[in-house]
GROMACS .gro file of C-alpha atoms in nm:
model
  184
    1UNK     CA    1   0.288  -0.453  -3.602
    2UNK     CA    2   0.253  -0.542  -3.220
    3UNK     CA    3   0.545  -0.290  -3.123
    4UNK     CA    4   0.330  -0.026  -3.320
    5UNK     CA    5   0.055  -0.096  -3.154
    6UNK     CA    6   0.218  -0.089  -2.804
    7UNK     CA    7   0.365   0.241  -2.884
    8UNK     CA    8   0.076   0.404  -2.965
    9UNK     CA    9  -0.113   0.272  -2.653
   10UNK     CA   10   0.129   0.328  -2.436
   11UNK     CA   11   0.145   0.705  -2.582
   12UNK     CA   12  -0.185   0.688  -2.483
   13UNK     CA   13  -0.162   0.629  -2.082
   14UNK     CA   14  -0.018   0.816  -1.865
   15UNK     CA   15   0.271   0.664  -1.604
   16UNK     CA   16   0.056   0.650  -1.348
   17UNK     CA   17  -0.268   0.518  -1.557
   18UNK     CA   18  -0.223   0.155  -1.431
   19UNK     CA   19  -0.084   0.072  -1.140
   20UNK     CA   20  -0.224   0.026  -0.810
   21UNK     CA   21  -0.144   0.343  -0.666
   22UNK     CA   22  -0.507   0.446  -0.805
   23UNK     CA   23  -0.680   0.179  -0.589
   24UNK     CA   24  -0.454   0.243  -0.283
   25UNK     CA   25  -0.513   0.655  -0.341
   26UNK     CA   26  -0.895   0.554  -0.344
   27UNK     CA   27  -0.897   0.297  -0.049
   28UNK     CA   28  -0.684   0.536   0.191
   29UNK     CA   29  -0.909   0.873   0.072
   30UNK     CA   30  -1.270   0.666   0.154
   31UNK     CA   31  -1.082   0.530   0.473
   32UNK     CA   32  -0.975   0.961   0.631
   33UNK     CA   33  -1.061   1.171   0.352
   34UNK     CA   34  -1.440   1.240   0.410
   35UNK     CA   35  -1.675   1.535   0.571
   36UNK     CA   36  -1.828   1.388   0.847
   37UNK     CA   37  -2.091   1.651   0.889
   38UNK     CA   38  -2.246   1.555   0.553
   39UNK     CA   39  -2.362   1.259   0.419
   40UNK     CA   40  -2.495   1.130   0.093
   41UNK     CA   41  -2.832   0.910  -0.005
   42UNK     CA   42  -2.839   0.515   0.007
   43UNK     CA   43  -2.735   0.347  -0.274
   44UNK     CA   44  -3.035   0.136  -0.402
   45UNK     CA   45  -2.890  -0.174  -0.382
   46UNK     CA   46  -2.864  -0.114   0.004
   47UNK     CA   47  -3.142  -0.181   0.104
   48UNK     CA   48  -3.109  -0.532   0.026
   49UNK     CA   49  -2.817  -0.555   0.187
   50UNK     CA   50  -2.928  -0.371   0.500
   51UNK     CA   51  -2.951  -0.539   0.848
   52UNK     CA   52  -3.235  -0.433   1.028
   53UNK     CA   53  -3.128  -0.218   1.292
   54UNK     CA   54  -2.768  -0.121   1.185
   55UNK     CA   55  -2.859   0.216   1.189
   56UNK     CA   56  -2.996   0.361   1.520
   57UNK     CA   57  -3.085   0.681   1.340
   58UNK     CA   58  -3.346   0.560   1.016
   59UNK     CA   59  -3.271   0.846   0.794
   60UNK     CA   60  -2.916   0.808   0.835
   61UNK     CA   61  -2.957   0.402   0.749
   62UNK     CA   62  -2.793   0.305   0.426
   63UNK     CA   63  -2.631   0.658   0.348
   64UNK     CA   64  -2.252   0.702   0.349
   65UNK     CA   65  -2.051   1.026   0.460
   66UNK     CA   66  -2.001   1.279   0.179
   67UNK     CA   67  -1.589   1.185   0.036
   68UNK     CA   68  -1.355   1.436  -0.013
   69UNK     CA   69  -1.125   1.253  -0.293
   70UNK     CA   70  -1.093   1.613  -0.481
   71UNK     CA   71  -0.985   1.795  -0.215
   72UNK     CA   72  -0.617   1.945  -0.294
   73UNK     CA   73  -0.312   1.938  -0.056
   74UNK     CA   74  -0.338   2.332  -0.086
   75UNK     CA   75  -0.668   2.365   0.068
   76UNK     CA   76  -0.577   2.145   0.413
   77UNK     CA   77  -0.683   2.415   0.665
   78UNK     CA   78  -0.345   2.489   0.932
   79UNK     CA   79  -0.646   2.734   1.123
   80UNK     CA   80  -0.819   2.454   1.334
   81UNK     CA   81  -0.506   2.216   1.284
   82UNK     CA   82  -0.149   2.149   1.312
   83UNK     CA   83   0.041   2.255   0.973
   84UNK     CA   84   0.022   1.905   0.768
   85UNK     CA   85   0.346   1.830   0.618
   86UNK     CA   86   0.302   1.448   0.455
   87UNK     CA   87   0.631   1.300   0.413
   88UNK     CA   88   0.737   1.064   0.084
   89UNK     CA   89   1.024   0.884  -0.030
   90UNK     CA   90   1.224   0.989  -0.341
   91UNK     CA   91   1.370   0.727  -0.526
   92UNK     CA   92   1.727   0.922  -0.670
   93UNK     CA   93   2.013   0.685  -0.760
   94UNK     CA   94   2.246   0.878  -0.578
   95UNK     CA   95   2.259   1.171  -0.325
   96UNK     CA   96   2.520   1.456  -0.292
   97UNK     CA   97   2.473   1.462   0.087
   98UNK     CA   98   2.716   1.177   0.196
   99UNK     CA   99   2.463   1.056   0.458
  100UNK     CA  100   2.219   0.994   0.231
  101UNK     CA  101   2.427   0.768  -0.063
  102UNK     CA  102   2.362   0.380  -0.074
  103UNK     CA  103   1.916   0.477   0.018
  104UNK     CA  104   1.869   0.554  -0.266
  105UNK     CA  105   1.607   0.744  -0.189
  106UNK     CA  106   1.547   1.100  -0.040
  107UNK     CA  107   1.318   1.292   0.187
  108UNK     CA  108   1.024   1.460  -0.031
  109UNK     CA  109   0.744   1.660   0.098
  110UNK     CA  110   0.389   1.777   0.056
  111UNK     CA  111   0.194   2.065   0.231
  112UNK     CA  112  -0.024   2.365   0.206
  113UNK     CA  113   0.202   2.611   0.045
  114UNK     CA  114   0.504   2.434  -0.080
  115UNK     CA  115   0.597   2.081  -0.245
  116UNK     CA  116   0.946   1.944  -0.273
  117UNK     CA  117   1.297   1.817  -0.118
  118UNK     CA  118   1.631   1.965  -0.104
  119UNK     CA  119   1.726   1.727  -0.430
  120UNK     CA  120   1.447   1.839  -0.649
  121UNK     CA  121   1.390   2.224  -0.518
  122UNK     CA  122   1.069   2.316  -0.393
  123UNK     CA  123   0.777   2.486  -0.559
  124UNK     CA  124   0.452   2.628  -0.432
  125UNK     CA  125   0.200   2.324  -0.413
  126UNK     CA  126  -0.090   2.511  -0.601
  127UNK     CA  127   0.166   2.534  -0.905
  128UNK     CA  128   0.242   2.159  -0.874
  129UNK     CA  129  -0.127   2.051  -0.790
  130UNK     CA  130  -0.193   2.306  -1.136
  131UNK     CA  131   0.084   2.143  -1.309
  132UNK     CA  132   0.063   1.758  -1.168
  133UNK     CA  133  -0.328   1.674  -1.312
  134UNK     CA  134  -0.444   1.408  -1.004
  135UNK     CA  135  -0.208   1.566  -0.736
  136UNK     CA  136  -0.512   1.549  -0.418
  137UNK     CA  137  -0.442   1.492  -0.069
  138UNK     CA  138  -0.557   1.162  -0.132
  139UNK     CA  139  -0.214   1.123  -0.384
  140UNK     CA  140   0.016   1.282  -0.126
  141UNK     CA  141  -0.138   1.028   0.105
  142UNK     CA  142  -0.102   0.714  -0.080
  143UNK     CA  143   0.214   0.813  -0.197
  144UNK     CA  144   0.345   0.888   0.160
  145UNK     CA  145   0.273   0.502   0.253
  146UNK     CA  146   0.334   0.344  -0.058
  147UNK     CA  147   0.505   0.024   0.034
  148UNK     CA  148   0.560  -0.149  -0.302
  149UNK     CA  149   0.740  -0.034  -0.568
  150UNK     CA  150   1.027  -0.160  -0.815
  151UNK     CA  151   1.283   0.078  -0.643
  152UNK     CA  152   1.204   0.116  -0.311
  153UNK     CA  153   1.554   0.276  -0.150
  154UNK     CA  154   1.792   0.067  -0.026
  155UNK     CA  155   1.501  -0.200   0.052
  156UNK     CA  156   1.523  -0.260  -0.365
  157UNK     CA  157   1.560  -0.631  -0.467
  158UNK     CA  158   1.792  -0.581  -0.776
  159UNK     CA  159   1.692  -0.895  -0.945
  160UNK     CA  160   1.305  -0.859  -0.870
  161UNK     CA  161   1.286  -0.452  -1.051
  162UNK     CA  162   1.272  -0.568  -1.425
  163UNK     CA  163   0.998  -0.799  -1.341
  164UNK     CA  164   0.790  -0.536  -1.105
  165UNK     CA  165   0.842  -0.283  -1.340
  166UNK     CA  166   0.738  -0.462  -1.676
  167UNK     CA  167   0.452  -0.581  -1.425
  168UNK     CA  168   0.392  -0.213  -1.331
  169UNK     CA  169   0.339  -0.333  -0.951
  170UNK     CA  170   0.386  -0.041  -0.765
  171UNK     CA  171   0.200   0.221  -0.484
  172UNK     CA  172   0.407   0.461  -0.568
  173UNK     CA  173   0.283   0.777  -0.828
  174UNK     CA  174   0.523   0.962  -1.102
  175UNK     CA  175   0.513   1.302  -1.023
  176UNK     CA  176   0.670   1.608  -1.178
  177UNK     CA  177   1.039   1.738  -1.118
  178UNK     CA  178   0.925   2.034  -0.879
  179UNK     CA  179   1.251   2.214  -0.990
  180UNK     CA  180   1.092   2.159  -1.363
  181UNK     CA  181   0.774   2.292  -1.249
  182UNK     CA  182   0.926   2.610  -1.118
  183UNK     CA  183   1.122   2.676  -1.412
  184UNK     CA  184   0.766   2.698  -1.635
   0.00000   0.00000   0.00000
């Protein structure tokens, strides 16, 4: 009966429904993913809260810059900027390129126009961020520093990944195959 029931809930979540990539994602995107030319009203509950004086500028007391946790790897502007490219880790078993066997793990990227590594093919990133429900700039950023995971390359403690995985304690975010992507 318990096994039924942990089937069907687990049927339920998705991979990445909860682990603590969600709170890193969240954390990093309040942190450098915000418009600073906007703002947004005061909570309520700030104004208890409030020092006097914090805020040189009174209607700007209390009120917090306007987030951009939606905002999709495809729509990072290369106009006013360098072109972002926001490199992650793939965790792969093994490697076909001889320098790479015994990481296990391999380069992956994110930008503006295309997503992938040489292992897993590349696709355009508005297919994957169409395809990939959750795939922000605030992902590709948490995933790019994710420092915990039950694979983590050749930094992996062998004994430790049943228990971190069963435990779900990870940054990391499952993402999918772009060469799977592509093919739909």
């Amino acid at each position: 009966m318990t096994g039924l029931v942990l089937l069907l809930v687990s049927a339920w979540l998705s991979a990445n429904a909860n682990s603590l990539h969600r709170l890193y994602r969240d954390r990093l995107s309040k942190a450098f993913l915000f418009d600073p030319d906007k703002r947004i009203a005061p909570s309520p509950w700030y104004s208890s809260l409030r020092q006097a004086g914090a805020e040189s500028d009174v209607a700007l007391a209390g009120s917090d810059l306007l987030p951009l946790d939606g905002m999709r790897v495809s729509e990072l502007k290369t106009d006013l900027a360098p072109y972002h490219l926001i490199n992650a880790a793939l965790n792969i078993e093994a490697s076909k390129y001889a320098n790479r066997r015994g990481r296990n793990a391999d380069f992956f990227i994110f930008s503006p126009l295309f997503t992938g590594s040489e292992a897993t093919g590349y696709v355009a990133t508005e297919l994957m961020e169409n395809k990939s429900v959750g795939l922000t700039a605030g992902t590709a950023m948490s995933v790019s520093g994710a420092a915990a995971s039950s694979n983590m390359g050749s930094a992996t403690i062998k004994p430790l990944v049943p228990t971190l995985a069963i435990l779900n304690v990870r940054l990391g975010y499952w993402l999918s195959n772009p060469a799977k992507v592509a093919a739909c």
